[in-house]
Each structure stands twice: as structure tokens, then as C-alpha cells.
Short mmCIF file of the C-alpha atoms (twelve columns), coordinates in Angstrom:
data_MODEL
# 
_entry.id   MODEL 
# 
loop_
_atom_site.group_PDB 
_atom_site.id 
_atom_site.type_symbol 
_atom_site.label_atom_id 
_atom_site.label_alt_id 
_atom_site.label_comp_id 
_atom_site.label_asym_id 
_atom_site.label_seq_id 
_atom_site.Cartn_x 
_atom_site.Cartn_y 
_atom_site.Cartn_z 
_atom_site.pdbx_PDB_model_num 
ATOM 1   C CA . LEU A 1   194.843 -21.949 110.334 1 
ATOM 2   C CA . PHE A 2   197.036 -24.915 111.104 1 
ATOM 3   C CA . ALA A 3   196.819 -28.268 112.835 1 
ATOM 4   C CA . PRO A 4   199.751 -28.842 115.214 1 
ATOM 5   C CA . PHE A 5   201.288 -32.277 115.412 1 
ATOM 6   C CA . GLY A 6   199.209 -34.471 117.658 1 
ATOM 7   C CA . THR A 7   196.001 -32.520 117.208 1 
ATOM 8   C CA . ALA A 8   192.919 -34.572 116.500 1 
ATOM 9   C CA . LEU A 9   191.740 -34.429 112.936 1 
ATOM 10  C CA . GLY A 10  189.280 -31.589 112.402 1 
ATOM 11  C CA . THR A 11  190.570 -29.542 115.381 1 
ATOM 12  C CA . TYR A 12  192.438 -26.332 114.528 1 
ATOM 13  C CA . VAL A 13  194.314 -23.699 116.545 1 
ATOM 14  C CA . THR A 14  194.214 -20.016 115.478 1 
ATOM 15  C CA . ARG A 15  196.781 -17.402 116.374 1 
ATOM 16  C CA . ALA A 16  196.572 -13.622 115.948 1 
ATOM 17  C CA . ASP A 17  199.079 -11.047 117.193 1 
ATOM 18  C CA . ILE A 18  197.529 -7.721  118.316 1 
ATOM 19  C CA . THR A 19  199.909 -4.836  117.733 1 
ATOM 20  C CA . PRO A 20  199.596 -1.384  119.355 1 
ATOM 21  C CA . ALA A 21  197.726 1.206   117.339 1 
ATOM 22  C CA . PRO A 22  199.777 4.234   116.239 1 
ATOM 23  C CA . LEU A 23  198.932 7.413   118.173 1 
ATOM 24  C CA . ALA A 24  200.408 10.878  117.544 1 
ATOM 25  C CA . ILE A 25  200.196 13.501  120.280 1 
ATOM 26  C CA . THR A 26  201.152 17.049  119.276 1 
ATOM 27  C CA . ALA A 27  201.639 19.992  121.641 1 
ATOM 28  C CA . ASN A 28  199.691 23.101  120.639 1 
ATOM 29  C CA . ASN A 29  201.643 26.172  119.572 1 
ATOM 30  C CA . ASP A 30  201.506 29.103  121.973 1 
ATOM 31  C CA . THR A 31  202.676 32.703  122.404 1 
ATOM 32  C CA . LYS A 32  203.513 35.000  125.286 1 
ATOM 33  C CA . VAL A 33  204.906 38.489  125.860 1 
ATOM 34  C CA . TYR A 34  208.455 38.942  127.134 1 
ATOM 35  C CA . GLY A 35  208.480 39.250  130.909 1 
ATOM 36  C CA . GLU A 36  205.412 37.084  131.453 1 
ATOM 37  C CA . THR A 37  205.427 33.611  132.980 1 
ATOM 38  C CA . LEU A 38  203.382 31.094  131.003 1 
ATOM 39  C CA . THR A 39  201.669 28.035  132.454 1 
ATOM 40  C CA . LEU A 40  201.172 25.361  129.811 1 
ATOM 41  C CA . ALA A 41  197.787 23.685  130.224 1 
ATOM 42  C CA . THR A 42  197.886 19.883  130.304 1 
ATOM 43  C CA . SER A 43  195.019 19.884  127.794 1 
ATOM 44  C CA . ALA A 44  196.867 22.000  125.200 1 
ATOM 45  C CA . PHE A 45  197.500 19.222  122.706 1 
ATOM 46  C CA . THR A 46  195.873 17.401  119.802 1 
ATOM 47  C CA . SER A 47  195.928 13.714  119.039 1 
ATOM 48  C CA . VAL A 48  195.463 11.527  115.989 1 
ATOM 49  C CA . GLY A 49  194.930 7.787   116.212 1 
ATOM 50  C CA . LEU A 50  192.667 7.106   119.175 1 
ATOM 51  C CA . VAL A 51  190.146 4.355   118.474 1 
ATOM 52  C CA . ALA A 52  186.786 3.303   119.846 1 
ATOM 53  C CA . GLY A 53  186.050 6.805   121.159 1 
ATOM 54  C CA . GLU A 54  188.821 6.599   123.741 1 
ATOM 55  C CA . THR A 55  190.219 9.751   125.339 1 
ATOM 56  C CA . ILE A 56  193.485 10.986  126.814 1 
ATOM 57  C CA . GLY A 57  193.382 12.413  130.339 1 
ATOM 58  C CA . ASP A 58  196.189 14.943  130.089 1 
ATOM 59  C CA . VAL A 59  199.721 15.380  128.786 1 
ATOM 60  C CA . SER A 60  202.804 16.871  130.435 1 
ATOM 61  C CA . LEU A 61  204.001 19.949  128.503 1 
ATOM 62  C CA . THR A 62  207.323 21.652  129.144 1 
ATOM 63  C CA . SER A 63  209.250 24.491  127.503 1 
ATOM 64  C CA . PRO A 64  212.292 26.593  128.435 1 
ATOM 65  C CA . GLY A 65  210.391 29.600  127.059 1 
ATOM 66  C CA . THR A 66  207.760 29.678  129.807 1 
ATOM 67  C CA . VAL A 67  209.920 31.590  132.308 1 
ATOM 68  C CA . ALA A 68  209.677 35.387  132.463 1 
ATOM 69  C CA . THR A 69  213.351 35.864  131.544 1 
ATOM 70  C CA . ALA A 70  213.208 33.855  128.305 1 
ATOM 71  C CA . SER A 71  214.278 36.254  125.555 1 
ATOM 72  C CA . VAL A 72  212.892 37.072  122.150 1 
ATOM 73  C CA . ASP A 73  216.265 36.118  120.646 1 
ATOM 74  C CA . GLY A 74  215.657 32.482  121.629 1 
ATOM 75  C CA . ASN A 75  212.563 32.128  119.404 1 
ATOM 76  C CA . PRO A 76  211.021 29.737  118.728 1 
ATOM 77  C CA . TYR A 77  211.087 27.609  121.881 1 
ATOM 78  C CA . ALA A 78  210.038 23.961  121.719 1 
ATOM 79  C CA . ILE A 79  207.000 22.833  123.687 1 
ATOM 80  C CA . THR A 80  207.658 19.192  124.479 1 
ATOM 81  C CA . PRO A 81  204.788 16.801  125.236 1 
ATOM 82  C CA . SER A 82  205.220 13.588  127.231 1 
ATOM 83  C CA . ASN A 83  203.573 11.206  129.687 1 
ATOM 84  C CA . ALA A 84  200.044 10.989  128.336 1 
ATOM 85  C CA . THR A 85  197.806 9.777   131.146 1 
ATOM 86  C CA . PRO A 86  194.697 7.660   130.718 1 
ATOM 87  C CA . GLY A 87  191.317 9.198   130.291 1 
ATOM 88  C CA . THR A 88  189.574 6.155   128.879 1 
ATOM 89  C CA . PHE A 89  192.527 4.971   126.782 1 
ATOM 90  C CA . ASP A 90  195.171 2.491   127.883 1 
ATOM 91  C CA . PRO A 91  198.672 3.643   126.822 1 
ATOM 92  C CA . ARG A 92  199.737 0.000   126.476 1 
ATOM 93  C CA . ASN A 93  197.387 -0.353  123.506 1 
ATOM 94  C CA . TYR A 94  199.148 2.392   121.545 1 
ATOM 95  C CA . SER A 95  202.513 3.128   119.998 1 
ATOM 96  C CA . ILE A 96  202.756 6.807   120.945 1 
ATOM 97  C CA . THR A 97  204.705 9.419   119.011 1 
ATOM 98  C CA . TYR A 98  205.107 12.799  120.712 1 
ATOM 99  C CA . ILE A 99  205.488 15.866  118.473 1 
ATOM 100 C CA . ASN A 100 206.765 19.222  119.734 1 
ATOM 101 C CA . GLY A 101 204.839 22.444  119.412 1 
ATOM 102 C CA . SER A 102 206.459 25.879  119.414 1 
ATOM 103 C CA . LEU A 103 206.335 28.841  121.775 1 
ATOM 104 C CA . LEU A 104 206.860 32.309  120.328 1 
ATOM 105 C CA . ILE A 105 207.810 35.179  122.626 1 
ATOM 106 C CA . THR A 106 206.740 38.610  121.411 1 
ATOM 107 C CA . PRO A 107 208.449 41.855  122.454 1 
ATOM 108 C CA . ALA A 108 206.985 43.745  125.398 1 
ATOM 109 C CA . PRO A 109 205.659 47.234  124.571 1 
ATOM 110 C CA . LEU A 110 207.915 50.025  125.825 1 
ATOM 111 C CA . THR A 111 207.319 53.773  125.508 1 
ATOM 112 C CA . ILE A 112 210.225 56.196  125.878 1 
ATOM 113 C CA . THR A 113 209.320 59.883  126.098 1 
ATOM 114 C CA . ALA A 114 211.757 62.780  125.971 1 
ATOM 115 C CA . ASN A 115 211.344 65.275  128.806 1 
ATOM 116 C CA . ASP A 116 210.159 68.773  127.948 1 
ATOM 117 C CA . ARG A 117 212.875 71.404  128.313 1 
ATOM 118 C CA . THR A 118 213.320 75.192  128.191 1 
ATOM 119 C CA . LYS A 119 216.190 77.536  127.464 1 
ATOM 120 C CA . VAL A 120 216.873 81.204  126.856 1 
ATOM 121 C CA . PHE A 121 217.601 82.516  123.360 1 
ATOM 122 C CA . GLY A 122 221.344 82.664  122.832 1 
ATOM 123 C CA . ASP A 123 222.100 79.737  125.139 1 
ATOM 124 C CA . THR A 124 223.284 76.341  123.963 1 
ATOM 125 C CA . LEU A 125 221.487 73.427  125.570 1 
ATOM 126 C CA . ASP A 126 223.026 70.018  126.211 1 
ATOM 127 C CA . LEU A 127 220.172 67.507  126.229 1 
ATOM 128 C CA . GLY A 128 222.286 64.732  127.738 1 
ATOM 129 C CA . THR A 129 221.103 61.121  127.618 1 
ATOM 130 C CA . THR A 130 218.985 60.781  130.772 1 
ATOM 131 C CA . ALA A 131 216.241 63.396  130.291 1 
ATOM 132 C CA . PHE A 132 213.484 60.922  129.465 1 
ATOM 133 C CA . THR A 133 210.824 58.774  131.067 1 
ATOM 134 C CA . SER A 134 209.865 55.208  130.211 1 
ATOM 135 C CA . GLU A 135 206.829 53.013  130.638 1 
ATOM 136 C CA . GLY A 136 206.761 49.266  130.110 1 
ATOM 137 C CA . LEU A 137 210.082 47.940  131.409 1 
ATOM 138 C CA . VAL A 138 209.720 44.558  133.114 1 
ATOM 139 C CA . LEU A 139 211.734 42.477  135.570 1 
ATOM 140 C CA . GLY A 140 213.261 45.603  137.099 1 
ATOM 141 C CA . GLU A 141 215.296 46.287  133.953 1 
ATOM 142 C CA . GLU A 142 216.796 49.706  133.240 1 
ATOM 143 C CA . ILE A 143 217.730 51.768  130.192 1 
ATOM 144 C CA . GLY A 144 221.337 52.909  130.006 1 
ATOM 145 C CA . GLY A 145 220.661 56.108  128.096 1 
ATOM 146 C CA . VAL A 146 218.770 57.598  125.161 1 
ATOM 147 C CA . THR A 147 219.982 59.756  122.301 1 
ATOM 148 C CA . LEU A 148 218.136 63.089  122.419 1 
ATOM 149 C CA . THR A 149 218.273 65.592  119.579 1 
ATOM 150 C CA . SER A 150 216.619 68.928  118.804 1 
ATOM 151 C CA . SER A 151 217.216 71.705  116.332 1 
ATOM 152 C CA . GLY A 152 216.450 74.160  119.146 1 
ATOM 153 C CA . THR A 153 219.563 73.398  121.217 1 
ATOM 154 C CA . VAL A 154 221.874 75.727  119.270 1 
ATOM 155 C CA . ALA A 155 222.375 79.316  120.425 1 
ATOM 156 C CA . THR A 156 220.933 80.713  117.191 1 
ATOM 157 C CA . ALA A 157 217.580 78.909  117.457 1 
ATOM 158 C CA . THR A 158 214.915 81.605  117.613 1 
ATOM 159 C CA . VAL A 159 211.834 82.163  119.741 1 
ATOM 160 C CA . GLU A 160 209.760 82.251  116.566 1 
ATOM 161 C CA . GLY A 161 210.558 78.571  115.977 1 
ATOM 162 C CA . ASN A 162 208.804 77.471  119.185 1 
ATOM 163 C CA . PRO A 163 208.108 74.777  120.100 1 
ATOM 164 C CA . TYR A 164 211.031 72.623  118.967 1 
ATOM 165 C CA . ALA A 165 210.734 68.847  119.051 1 
ATOM 166 C CA . ILE A 166 213.113 66.874  121.249 1 
ATOM 167 C CA . THR A 167 213.440 63.528  119.528 1 
ATOM 168 C CA . PRO A 168 214.495 60.409  121.457 1 
ATOM 169 C CA . SER A 169 216.097 57.409  119.755 1 
ATOM 170 C CA . GLY A 170 218.684 54.693  120.183 1 
ATOM 171 C CA . ALA A 171 217.948 53.503  123.714 1 
ATOM 172 C CA . ALA A 172 221.135 51.907  124.990 1 
ATOM 173 C CA . PRO A 173 221.194 48.795  127.184 1 
ATOM 174 C CA . GLY A 174 221.532 49.284  130.891 1 
ATOM 175 C CA . THR A 175 220.172 45.995  132.134 1 
ATOM 176 C CA . PHE A 176 217.521 45.746  129.405 1 
ATOM 177 C CA . ASP A 177 217.922 44.197  125.958 1 
ATOM 178 C CA . PRO A 178 216.274 46.345  123.261 1 
ATOM 179 C CA . ASN A 179 215.498 43.182  121.274 1 
ATOM 180 C CA . ASN A 180 213.010 42.162  123.966 1 
ATOM 181 C CA . TYR A 181 210.922 45.311  123.525 1 
ATOM 182 C CA . ALA A 182 208.798 46.968  120.860 1 
ATOM 183 C CA . ILE A 183 209.920 50.537  121.501 1 
ATOM 184 C CA . ASN A 184 207.734 53.554  120.811 1 
ATOM 185 C CA . TYR A 185 209.632 56.848  120.999 1 
ATOM 186 C CA . VAL A 186 207.630 59.972  121.863 1 
ATOM 187 C CA . ASP A 187 208.962 63.481  121.273 1 
ATOM 188 C CA . GLY A 188 209.251 66.065  123.996 1 
ATOM 189 C CA . THR A 189 209.252 69.823  123.384 1 
ATOM 190 C CA . LEU A 190 211.870 72.525  123.801 1 
ATOM 191 C CA . LEU A 191 210.580 76.031  124.438 1 
ATOM 192 C CA . ILE A 192 212.908 78.982  123.914 1 
ATOM 193 C CA . SER A 193 212.236 82.148  125.852 1 
ATOM 194 C CA . ALA A 194 213.392 85.629  124.879 1 
ATOM 195 C CA . ALA A 195 216.744 86.797  126.221 1 
ATOM 196 C CA . PRO A 196 216.456 89.419  128.953 1 
ATOM 197 C CA . PRO A 197 217.019 93.024  127.747 1 
# 
């Protein structure tokens, strides 16, 4: 309280500065599978500091990880909040701090299965690198080749050993990146038939 010069005795002037209340708005963490496109909901945030029961309408949320082509290698991606709009709160009454969330991209499931094969006893079989099928590739991606091995490929492998497993492994990039996939390899079978008399 103070009495400015020229103020009548007994009359006082009061002054109070109202400062904005601190308000923290944090984007929620999220996940998605490689190859999916993610839409970030404008309500996917939390806040600390609102007073008098006031509410936020929505918040803009952006992340470079939302596009289908965002890779697992880029993890984690920031989810950036901004531009809180009024629900019942007035942004001018708050000093707003925006805090990033994180977006984690998980590998897409991919199954690679070796094709079944046959050969005649005494023959040597070259399994190559393309005798397989796959399920789960996204975005039109392709596998360059797969290592295929079997103990039944040699000429001395006997009919009595049937069936022999054909084991796939080591999928090589064509247009796909193995890091973006959780790969499950499934054996095929090699069946050896008796040599003609």
C-alpha cells in the first residue's frame, strides 16, 4: 500500500501484477508397426498446471515417425506438441511449456519358408537362393535372396534319412531392410527318392 503524491490523506492505491500460471503439456508416447501410417490424436497428451477446472481443447501433435516408410533404425522418434487450443482455458493466462513424447516403431512380422524339394539318390542338389516364399513384406518391398542349406543335398545322402530339413537363413536385402522386420524362418523338406535300377 502506498499514497502517491497529491493523494488525499487516508486514500490509498493498491497495485498487483498477475503473472501467467505455469502449464506443462506433454505428448503421450506411442508405438506403431513398420509399414503402418499413424494418425496422432489431438487428445493424446497430458497437462499439469491448469487451474479452476479449466480444460484444453486439443493440441497439435507431429512426428516424422508417423509415415509408413519410417524405419526401425530411426527409433525413437519425437512426438512434438504445439498450439494448444482453448477448451475452457485461455492460453494468455498461462506460460506454456511443451514437452515431447516418443514414438517407437516395432519390426513388422515376416515369415520366410523354404520350398519343399525332391531329388534322386546319387544326385547333388543346388538349392540356390530363390526357392522360398515369404509372407509379411510391406510397401512392395522384396527380398534379394535367402541362404538355403540341407544335409540331403549331397550325392551320398540316403533314402533312409528322409525327410531332410531345408533350412532358410540370412535373408539378403533386395529392396527390404532386414532391420525393419522380425523374421521367422520356417524349414522346408527335401525328399530323396531311390535311384532307378
